mmCIF file of C-alpha atoms in Angstrom:
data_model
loop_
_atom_site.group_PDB
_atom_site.id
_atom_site.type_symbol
_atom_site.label_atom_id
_atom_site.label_comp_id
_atom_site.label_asym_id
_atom_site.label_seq_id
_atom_site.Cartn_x
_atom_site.Cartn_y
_atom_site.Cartn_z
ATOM 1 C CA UNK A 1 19.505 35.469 0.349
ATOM 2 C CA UNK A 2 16.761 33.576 2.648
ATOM 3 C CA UNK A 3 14.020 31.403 -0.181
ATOM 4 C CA UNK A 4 10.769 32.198 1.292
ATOM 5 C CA UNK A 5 8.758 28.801 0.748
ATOM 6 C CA UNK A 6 5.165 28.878 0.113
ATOM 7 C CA UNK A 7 2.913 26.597 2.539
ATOM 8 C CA UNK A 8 2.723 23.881 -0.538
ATOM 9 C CA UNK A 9 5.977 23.654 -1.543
ATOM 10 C CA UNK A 10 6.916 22.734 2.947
ATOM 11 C CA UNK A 11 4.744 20.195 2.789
ATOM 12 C CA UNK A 12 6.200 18.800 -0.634
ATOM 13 C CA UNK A 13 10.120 18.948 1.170
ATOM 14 C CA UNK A 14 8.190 17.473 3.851
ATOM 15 C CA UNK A 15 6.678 14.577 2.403
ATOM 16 C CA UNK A 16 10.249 13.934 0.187
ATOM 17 C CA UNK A 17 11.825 14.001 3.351
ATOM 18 C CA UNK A 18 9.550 11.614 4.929
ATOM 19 C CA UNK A 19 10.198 9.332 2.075
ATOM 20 C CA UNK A 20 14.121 9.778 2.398
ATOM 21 C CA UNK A 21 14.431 9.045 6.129
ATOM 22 C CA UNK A 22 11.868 5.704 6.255
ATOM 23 C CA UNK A 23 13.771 4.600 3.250
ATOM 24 C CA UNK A 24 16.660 4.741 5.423
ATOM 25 C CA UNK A 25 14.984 3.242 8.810
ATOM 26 C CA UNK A 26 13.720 0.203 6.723
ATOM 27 C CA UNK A 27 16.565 -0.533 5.003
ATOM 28 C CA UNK A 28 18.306 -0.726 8.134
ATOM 29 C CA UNK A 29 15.851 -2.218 9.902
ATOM 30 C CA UNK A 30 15.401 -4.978 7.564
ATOM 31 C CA UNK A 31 18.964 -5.947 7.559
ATOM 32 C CA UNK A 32 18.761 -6.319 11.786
ATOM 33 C CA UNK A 33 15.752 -8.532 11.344
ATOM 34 C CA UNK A 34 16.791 -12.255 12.542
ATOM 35 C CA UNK A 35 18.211 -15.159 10.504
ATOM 36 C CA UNK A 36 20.414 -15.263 7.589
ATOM 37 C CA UNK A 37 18.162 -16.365 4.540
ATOM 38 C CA UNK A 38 22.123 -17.203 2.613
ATOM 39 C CA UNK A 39 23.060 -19.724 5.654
ATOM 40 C CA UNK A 40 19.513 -21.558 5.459
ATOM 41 C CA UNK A 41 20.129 -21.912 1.878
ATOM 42 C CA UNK A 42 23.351 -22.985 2.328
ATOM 43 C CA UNK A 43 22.360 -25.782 4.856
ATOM 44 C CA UNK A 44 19.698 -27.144 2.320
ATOM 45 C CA UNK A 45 22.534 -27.064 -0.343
ATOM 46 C CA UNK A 46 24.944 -29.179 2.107
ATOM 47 C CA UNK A 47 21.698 -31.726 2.668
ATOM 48 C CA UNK A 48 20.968 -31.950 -1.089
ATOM 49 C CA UNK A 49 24.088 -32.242 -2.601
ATOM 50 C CA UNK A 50 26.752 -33.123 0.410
ATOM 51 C CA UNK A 51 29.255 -30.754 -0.131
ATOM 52 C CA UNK A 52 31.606 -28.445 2.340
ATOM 53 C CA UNK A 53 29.542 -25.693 3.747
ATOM 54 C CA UNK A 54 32.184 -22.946 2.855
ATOM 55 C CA UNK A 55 31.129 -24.513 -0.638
ATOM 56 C CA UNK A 56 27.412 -24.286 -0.462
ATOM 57 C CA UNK A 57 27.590 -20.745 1.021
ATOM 58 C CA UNK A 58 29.409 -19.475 -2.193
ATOM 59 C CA UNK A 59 27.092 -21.191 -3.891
ATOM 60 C CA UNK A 60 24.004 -19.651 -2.712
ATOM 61 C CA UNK A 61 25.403 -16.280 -2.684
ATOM 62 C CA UNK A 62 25.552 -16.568 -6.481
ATOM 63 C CA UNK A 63 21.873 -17.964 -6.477
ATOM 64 C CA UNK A 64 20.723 -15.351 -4.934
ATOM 65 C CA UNK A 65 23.177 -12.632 -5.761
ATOM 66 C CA UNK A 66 23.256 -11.459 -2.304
ATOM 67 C CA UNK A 67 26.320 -11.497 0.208
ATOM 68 C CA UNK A 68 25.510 -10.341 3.842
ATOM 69 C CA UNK A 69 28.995 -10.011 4.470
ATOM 70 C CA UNK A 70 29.449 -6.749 2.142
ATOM 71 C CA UNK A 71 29.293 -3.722 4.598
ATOM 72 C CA UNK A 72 26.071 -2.334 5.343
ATOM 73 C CA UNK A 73 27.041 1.372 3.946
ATOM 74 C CA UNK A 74 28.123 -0.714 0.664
ATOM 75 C CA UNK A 75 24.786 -1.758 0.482
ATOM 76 C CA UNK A 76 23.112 0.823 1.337
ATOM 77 C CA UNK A 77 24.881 2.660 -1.537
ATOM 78 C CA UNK A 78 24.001 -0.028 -3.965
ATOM 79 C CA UNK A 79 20.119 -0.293 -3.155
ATOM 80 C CA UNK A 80 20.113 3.757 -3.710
ATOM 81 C CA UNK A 81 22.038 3.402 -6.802
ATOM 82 C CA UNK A 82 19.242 0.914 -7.933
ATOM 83 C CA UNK A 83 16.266 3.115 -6.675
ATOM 84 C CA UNK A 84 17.619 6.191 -8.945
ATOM 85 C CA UNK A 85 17.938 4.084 -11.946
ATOM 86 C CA UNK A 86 14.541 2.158 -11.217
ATOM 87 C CA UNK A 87 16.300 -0.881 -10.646
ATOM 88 C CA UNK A 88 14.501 -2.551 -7.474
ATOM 89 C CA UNK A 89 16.837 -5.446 -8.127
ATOM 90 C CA UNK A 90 16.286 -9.228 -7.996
ATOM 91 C CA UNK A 91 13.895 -11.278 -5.698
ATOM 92 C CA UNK A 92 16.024 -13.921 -3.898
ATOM 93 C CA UNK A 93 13.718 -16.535 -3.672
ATOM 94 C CA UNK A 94 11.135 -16.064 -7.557
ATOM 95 C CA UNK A 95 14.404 -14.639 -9.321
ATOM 96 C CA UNK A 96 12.662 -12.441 -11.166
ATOM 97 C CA UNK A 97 13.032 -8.919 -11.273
ATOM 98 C CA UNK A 98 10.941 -7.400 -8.063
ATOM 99 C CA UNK A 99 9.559 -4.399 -10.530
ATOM 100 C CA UNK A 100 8.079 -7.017 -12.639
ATOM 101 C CA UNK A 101 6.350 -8.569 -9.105
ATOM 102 C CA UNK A 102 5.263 -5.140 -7.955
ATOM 103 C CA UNK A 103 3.849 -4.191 -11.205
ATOM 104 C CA UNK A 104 2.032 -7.453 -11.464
ATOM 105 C CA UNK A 105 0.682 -7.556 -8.239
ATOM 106 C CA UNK A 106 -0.205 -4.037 -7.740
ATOM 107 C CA UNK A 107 -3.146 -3.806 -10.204
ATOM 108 C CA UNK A 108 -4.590 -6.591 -8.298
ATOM 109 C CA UNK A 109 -4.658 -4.704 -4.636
ATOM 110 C CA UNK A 110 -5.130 -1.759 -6.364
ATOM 111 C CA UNK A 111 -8.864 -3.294 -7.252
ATOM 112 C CA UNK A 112 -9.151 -4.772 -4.044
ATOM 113 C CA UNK A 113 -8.885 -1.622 -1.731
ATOM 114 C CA UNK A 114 -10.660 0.211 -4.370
ATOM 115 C CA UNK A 115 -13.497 -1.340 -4.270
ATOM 116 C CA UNK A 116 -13.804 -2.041 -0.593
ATOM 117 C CA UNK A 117 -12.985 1.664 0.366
ATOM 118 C CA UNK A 118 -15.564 2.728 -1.665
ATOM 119 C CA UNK A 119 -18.156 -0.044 -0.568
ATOM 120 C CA UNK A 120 -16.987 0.978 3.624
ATOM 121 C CA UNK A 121 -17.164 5.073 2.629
ATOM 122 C CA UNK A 122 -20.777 5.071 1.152
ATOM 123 C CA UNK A 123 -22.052 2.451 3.634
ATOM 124 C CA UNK A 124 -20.510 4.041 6.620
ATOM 125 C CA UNK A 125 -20.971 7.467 5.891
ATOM 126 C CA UNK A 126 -24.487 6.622 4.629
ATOM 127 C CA UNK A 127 -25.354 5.031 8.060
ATOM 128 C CA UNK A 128 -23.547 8.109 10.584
ATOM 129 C CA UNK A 129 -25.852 10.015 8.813
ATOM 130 C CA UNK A 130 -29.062 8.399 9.854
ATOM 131 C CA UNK A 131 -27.255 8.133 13.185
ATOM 132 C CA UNK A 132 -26.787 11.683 13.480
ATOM 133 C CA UNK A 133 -30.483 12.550 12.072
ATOM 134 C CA UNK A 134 -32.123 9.974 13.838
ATOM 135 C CA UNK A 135 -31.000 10.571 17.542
ATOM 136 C CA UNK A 136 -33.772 10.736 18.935
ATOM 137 C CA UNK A 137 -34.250 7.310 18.341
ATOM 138 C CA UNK A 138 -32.359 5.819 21.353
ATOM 139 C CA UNK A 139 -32.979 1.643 20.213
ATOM 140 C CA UNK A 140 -31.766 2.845 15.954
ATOM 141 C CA UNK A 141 -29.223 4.818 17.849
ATOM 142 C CA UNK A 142 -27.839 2.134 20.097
ATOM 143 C CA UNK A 143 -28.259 -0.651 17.815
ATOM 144 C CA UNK A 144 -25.591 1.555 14.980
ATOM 145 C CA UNK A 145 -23.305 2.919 17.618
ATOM 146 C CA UNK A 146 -22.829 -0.972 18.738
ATOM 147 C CA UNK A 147 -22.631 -1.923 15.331
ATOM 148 C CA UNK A 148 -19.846 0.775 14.461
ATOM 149 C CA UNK A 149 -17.852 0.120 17.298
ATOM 150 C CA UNK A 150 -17.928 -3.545 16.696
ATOM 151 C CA UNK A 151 -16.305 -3.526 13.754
ATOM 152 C CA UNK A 152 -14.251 -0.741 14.056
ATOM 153 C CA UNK A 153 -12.775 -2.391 16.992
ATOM 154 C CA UNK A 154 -12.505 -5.993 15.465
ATOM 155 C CA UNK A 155 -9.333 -6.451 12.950
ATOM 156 C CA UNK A 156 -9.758 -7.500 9.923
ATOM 157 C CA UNK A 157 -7.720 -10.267 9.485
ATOM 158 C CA UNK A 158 -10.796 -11.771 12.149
ATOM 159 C CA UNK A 159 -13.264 -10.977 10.311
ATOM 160 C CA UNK A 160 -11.209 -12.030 7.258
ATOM 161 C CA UNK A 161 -11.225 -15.861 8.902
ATOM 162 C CA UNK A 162 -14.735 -16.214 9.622
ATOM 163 C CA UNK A 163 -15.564 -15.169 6.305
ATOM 164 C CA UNK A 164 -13.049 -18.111 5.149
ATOM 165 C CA UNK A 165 -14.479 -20.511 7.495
ATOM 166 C CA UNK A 166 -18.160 -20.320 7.026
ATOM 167 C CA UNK A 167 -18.192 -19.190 3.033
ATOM 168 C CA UNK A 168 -15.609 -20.910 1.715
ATOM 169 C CA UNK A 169 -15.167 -23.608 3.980
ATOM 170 C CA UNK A 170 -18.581 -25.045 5.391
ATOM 171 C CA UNK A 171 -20.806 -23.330 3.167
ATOM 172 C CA UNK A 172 -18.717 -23.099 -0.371
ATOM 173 C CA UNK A 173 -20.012 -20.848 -1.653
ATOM 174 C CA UNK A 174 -16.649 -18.825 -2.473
ATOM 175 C CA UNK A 175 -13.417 -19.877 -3.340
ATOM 176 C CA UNK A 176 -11.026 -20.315 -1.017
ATOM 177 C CA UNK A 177 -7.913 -18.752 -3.040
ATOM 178 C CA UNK A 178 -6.390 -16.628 -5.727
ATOM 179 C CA UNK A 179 -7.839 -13.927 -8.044
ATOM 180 C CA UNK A 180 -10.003 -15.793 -11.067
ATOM 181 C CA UNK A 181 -10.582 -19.476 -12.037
ATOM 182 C CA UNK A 182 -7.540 -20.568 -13.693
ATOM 183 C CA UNK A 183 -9.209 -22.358 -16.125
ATOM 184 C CA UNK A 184 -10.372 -19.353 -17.846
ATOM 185 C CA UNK A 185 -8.642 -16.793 -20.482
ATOM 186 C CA UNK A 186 -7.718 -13.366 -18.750
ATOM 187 C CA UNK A 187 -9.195 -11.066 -21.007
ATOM 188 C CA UNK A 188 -11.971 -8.143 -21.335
ATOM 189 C CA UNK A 189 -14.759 -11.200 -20.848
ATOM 190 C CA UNK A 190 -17.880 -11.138 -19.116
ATOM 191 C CA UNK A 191 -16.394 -14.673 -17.952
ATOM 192 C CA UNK A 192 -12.808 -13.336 -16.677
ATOM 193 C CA UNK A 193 -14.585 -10.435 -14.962
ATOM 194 C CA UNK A 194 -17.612 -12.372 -13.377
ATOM 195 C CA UNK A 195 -14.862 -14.347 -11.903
ATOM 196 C CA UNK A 196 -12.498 -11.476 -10.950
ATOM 197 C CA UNK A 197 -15.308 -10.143 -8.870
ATOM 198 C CA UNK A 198 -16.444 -13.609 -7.608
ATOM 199 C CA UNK A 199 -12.915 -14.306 -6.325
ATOM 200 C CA UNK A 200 -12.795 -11.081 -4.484
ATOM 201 C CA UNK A 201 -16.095 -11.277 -2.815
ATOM 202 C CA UNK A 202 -14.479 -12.314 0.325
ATOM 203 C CA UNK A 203 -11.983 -9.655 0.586
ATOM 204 C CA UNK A 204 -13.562 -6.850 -0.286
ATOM 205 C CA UNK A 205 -16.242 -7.781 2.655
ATOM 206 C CA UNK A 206 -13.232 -8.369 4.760
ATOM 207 C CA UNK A 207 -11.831 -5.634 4.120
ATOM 208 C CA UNK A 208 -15.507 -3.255 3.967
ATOM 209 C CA UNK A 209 -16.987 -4.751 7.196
ATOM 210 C CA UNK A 210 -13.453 -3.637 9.065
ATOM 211 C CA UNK A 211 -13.468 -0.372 8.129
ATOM 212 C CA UNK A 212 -17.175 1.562 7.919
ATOM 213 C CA UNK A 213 -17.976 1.578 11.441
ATOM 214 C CA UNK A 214 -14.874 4.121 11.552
ATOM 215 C CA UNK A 215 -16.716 5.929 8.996
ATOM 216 C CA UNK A 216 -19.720 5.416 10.636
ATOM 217 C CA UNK A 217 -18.478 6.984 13.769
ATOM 218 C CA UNK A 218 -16.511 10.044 11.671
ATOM 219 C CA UNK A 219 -19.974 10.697 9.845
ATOM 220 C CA UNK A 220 -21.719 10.780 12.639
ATOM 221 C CA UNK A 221 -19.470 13.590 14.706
ATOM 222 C CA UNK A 222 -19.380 15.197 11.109
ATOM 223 C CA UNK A 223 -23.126 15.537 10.638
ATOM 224 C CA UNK A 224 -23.932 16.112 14.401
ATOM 225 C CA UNK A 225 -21.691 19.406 14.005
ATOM 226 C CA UNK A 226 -23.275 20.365 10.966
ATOM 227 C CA UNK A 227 -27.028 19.755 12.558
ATOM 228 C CA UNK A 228 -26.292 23.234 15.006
ATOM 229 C CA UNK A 229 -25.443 25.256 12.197
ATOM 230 C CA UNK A 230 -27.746 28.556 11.415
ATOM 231 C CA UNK A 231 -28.151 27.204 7.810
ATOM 232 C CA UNK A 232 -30.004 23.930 9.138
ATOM 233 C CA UNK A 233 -32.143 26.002 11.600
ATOM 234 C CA UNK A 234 -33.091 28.547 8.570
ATOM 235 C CA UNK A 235 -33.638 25.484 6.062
ATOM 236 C CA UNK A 236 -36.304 24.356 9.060
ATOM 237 C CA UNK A 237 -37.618 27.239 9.908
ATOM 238 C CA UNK A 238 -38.296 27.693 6.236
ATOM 239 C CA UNK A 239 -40.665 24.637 6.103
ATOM 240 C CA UNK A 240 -38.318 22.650 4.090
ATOM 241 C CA UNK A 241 -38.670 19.070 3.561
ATOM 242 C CA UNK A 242 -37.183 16.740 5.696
ATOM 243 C CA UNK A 243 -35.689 14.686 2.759
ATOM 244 C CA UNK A 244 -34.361 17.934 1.103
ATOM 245 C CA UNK A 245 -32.394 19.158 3.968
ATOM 246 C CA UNK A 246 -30.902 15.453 4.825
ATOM 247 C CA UNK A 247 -29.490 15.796 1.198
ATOM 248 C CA UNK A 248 -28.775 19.141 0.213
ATOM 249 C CA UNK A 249 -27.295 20.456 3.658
ATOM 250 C CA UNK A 250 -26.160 18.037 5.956
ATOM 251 C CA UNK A 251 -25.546 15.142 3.586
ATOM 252 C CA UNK A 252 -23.487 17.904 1.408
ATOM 253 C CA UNK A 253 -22.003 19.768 4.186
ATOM 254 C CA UNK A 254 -20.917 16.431 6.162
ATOM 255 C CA UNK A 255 -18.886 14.604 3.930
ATOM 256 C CA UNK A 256 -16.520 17.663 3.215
ATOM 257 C CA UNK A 257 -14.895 17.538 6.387
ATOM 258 C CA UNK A 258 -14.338 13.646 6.232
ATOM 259 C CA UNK A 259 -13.188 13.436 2.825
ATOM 260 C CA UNK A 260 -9.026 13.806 3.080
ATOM 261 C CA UNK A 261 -9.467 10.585 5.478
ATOM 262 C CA UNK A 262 -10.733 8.674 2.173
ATOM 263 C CA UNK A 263 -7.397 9.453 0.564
ATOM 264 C CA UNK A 264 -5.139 8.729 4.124
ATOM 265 C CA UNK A 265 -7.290 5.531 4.102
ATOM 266 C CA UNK A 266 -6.338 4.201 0.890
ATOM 267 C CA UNK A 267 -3.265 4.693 1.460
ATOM 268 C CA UNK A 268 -3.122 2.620 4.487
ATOM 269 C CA UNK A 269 -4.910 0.029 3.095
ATOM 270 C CA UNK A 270 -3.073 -1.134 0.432
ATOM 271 C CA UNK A 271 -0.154 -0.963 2.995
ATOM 272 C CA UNK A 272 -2.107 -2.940 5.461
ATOM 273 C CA UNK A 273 -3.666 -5.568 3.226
ATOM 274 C CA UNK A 274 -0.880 -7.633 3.988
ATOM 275 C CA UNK A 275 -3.098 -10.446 6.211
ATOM 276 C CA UNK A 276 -6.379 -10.407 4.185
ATOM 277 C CA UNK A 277 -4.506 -10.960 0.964
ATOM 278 C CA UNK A 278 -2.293 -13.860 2.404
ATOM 279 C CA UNK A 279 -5.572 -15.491 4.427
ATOM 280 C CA UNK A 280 -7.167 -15.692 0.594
ATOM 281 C CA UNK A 281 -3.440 -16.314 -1.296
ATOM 282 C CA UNK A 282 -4.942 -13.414 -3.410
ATOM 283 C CA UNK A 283 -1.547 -12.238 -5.539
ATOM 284 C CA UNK A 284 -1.705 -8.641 -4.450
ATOM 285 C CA UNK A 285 1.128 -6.541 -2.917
ATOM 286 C CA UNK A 286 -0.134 -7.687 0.801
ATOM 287 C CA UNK A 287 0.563 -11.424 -0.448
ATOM 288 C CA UNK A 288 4.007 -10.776 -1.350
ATOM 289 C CA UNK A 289 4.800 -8.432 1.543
ATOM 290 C CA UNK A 290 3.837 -11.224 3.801
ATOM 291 C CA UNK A 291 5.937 -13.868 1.590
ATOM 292 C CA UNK A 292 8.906 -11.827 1.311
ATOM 293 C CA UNK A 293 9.019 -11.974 5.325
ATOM 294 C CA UNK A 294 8.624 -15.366 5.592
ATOM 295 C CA UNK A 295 11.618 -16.593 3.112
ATOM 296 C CA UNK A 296 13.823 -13.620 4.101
ATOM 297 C CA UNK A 297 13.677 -11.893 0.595
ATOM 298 C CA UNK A 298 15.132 -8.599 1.610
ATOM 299 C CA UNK A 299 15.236 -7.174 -1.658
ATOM 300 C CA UNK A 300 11.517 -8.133 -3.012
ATOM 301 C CA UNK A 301 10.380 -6.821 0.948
ATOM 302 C CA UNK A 302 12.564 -3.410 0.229
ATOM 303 C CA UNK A 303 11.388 -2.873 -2.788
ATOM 304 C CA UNK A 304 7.251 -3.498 -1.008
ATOM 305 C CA UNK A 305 8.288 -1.238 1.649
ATOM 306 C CA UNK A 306 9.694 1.293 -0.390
ATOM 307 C CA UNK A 307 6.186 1.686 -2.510
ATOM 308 C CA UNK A 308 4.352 1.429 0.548
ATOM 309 C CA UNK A 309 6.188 4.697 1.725
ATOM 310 C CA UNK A 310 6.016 6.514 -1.418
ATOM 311 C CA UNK A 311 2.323 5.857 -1.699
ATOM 312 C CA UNK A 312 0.756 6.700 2.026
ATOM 313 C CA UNK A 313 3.129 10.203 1.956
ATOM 314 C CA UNK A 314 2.330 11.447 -1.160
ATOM 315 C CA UNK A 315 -1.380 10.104 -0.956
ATOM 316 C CA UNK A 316 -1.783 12.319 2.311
ATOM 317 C CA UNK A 317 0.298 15.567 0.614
ATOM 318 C CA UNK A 318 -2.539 14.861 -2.310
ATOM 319 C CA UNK A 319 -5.074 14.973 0.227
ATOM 320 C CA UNK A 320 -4.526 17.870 1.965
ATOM 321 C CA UNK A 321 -4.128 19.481 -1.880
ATOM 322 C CA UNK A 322 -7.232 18.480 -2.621
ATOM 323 C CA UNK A 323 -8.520 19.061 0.250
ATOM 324 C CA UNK A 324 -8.117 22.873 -0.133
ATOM 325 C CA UNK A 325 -9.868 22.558 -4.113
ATOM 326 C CA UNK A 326 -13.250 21.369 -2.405
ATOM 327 C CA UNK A 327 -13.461 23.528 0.589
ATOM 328 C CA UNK A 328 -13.479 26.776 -0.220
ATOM 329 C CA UNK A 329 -12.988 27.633 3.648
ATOM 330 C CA UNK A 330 -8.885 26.412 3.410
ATOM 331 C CA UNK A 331 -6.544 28.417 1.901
ATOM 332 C CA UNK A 332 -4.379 26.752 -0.868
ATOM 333 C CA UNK A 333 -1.116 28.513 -0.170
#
């Protein structure tokens, strides 16, 4: 007897197997990544102490509780075993449990993207709209569109360094790293916060300069679309007010279609904040992502990529779920 699947509950097998089969591509492809982070070890262990390398290779494969020479199905059946339990093991290099690092960092780029998605949305969106309802005005016009593609086009780990360089650096007027002045308590302070959001100045404009002119540009196709409708013809013909239609029917009627992209984008963000967080050695999941590379850590990097997976397929399944709640126009089958 043939299980007839409604359109949801596809796209939910979908997205689990989406999960299964890049959990399977990164472990793999993590383990064919170049150097062996046990035999550097080692070699520091034979400078340090001067002992027999056959010695100092045991040695470190205790430290770090990690032998490369196990088979990689082995290993593969031992990381699953871990991910069913909740167990993302041991970081090589901090020896601490990689939950405890994920959970720590997370709350930090969790505030970071936040913040700057919602800054880039409203500002972008905000300015496609004049775009689209100003376009008669060829100098506004060309002055936005440059603007948009400009920094859509530029990455933001660029924009990330000039901000360093001229705010931090010449000017100092920012810090140049981590998330609050160490000197202070963390705690529900007007002190702690004011220096939360001080710290993360930097990034979040990093981060918000990058990514509106894509919003920008989306807005503006959005609204330009919306502009030949009957209803904005009507709502002129009718003698409304300028100001009232801009709001009510092609500010409203705009942003619908754009909307699932805010959820895709978040999800690519955090994922992506790899560069911005290292440029400011801001302790988020980006910074750890980009240290786990660096020392070889593969089971503090598996344990990244693994999140990152889970969170940019399910955020887009959510997406198109919610999607479906707002416009009344898709069918939520």
């Amino acid at each position: 007897m043939r299980v007839k699947l409604s359109g949801q509950q596809k796209k939910f097998l979908s997205a689990i197997l989406t999960i299964v089969v890049a959990t399977i591509f990164s472990f793999i492809l993590i383990r064919l990544m170049p150097g062996d982070f046990i035999h550097l070890r080692a070699v520091e262990i034979v400078q340090q102490q001067n002992i027999p390398y056959e010695t100092a290779y045991s040695i470190a494969k205790t430290q770090f509780n990690y032998d490369p020479k196990i088979p990689i199905y082995k290993q593969f059946y031992l990381y699953i075993g871990g991910l069913l339990t909740g167990n993302f093991g041991t970081s090589m290099t901090l020896r601490i449990p990689v939950s405890s690092i994920i959970f720590r960092a997370l709350p930090w780029t969790l505030f970071l993207c936040t913040f700057s998605l919602l800054a880039s949305f409203l500002i972008g969106s905000t300015l496609g709209l004049i775009m689209s309802w100003k376009r008669r005005s060829k100098i506004l016009e060309s002055l936005m569109n440059l603007f948009s593609v400009i920094t859509q086009a530029v990455p933001d780990f660029l924009i990330g360094l000039i901000l360093l360089v001229v705010f931090a650096v010449r000017l100092r007027w920012f810090p140049l790293r981590g998330a609050y002045d160490m000197s202070i308590t963390p705690g529900f302070s007007f002190e702690f916060i004011g220096s939360v959001f001080y710290h993360a100045t930097l990034p979040i404009l990093a981060f918000t300069i990058s990514t509106m002119g894509g919003w920008a540009l989306s807005m503006r196709a959005s609204a330009t679309s919306v502009l030949s409708e009957d209803y904005i013809n009507v709502a002129k013909a009718k003698g409304l007010k300028e100001s009232r239609i801009f709001r009510r029917y092609l500010g409203k009627n705009a942003f619908i279609p754009i909307l699932p992209g805010l959820a895709i984008s978040f999800g690519y963000l955090i994922s992506g904040s790899m560069f911005i967080e290292w440029m400011f050695s801001y302790p988020g999941i980006g910074y750890f992502f980009g240290y786990s590379i660096g020392t070889r850590d593969y089971t503090l990097l598996q344990g990244i990529l693994f999140l990152s997976t889970v969170t940019i397929v399910m955020i887009n399944y959510l997406s198109d779920y919610i999607y479906a709640l707002i416009d009344p126009r898709v069918k939520l089958s």
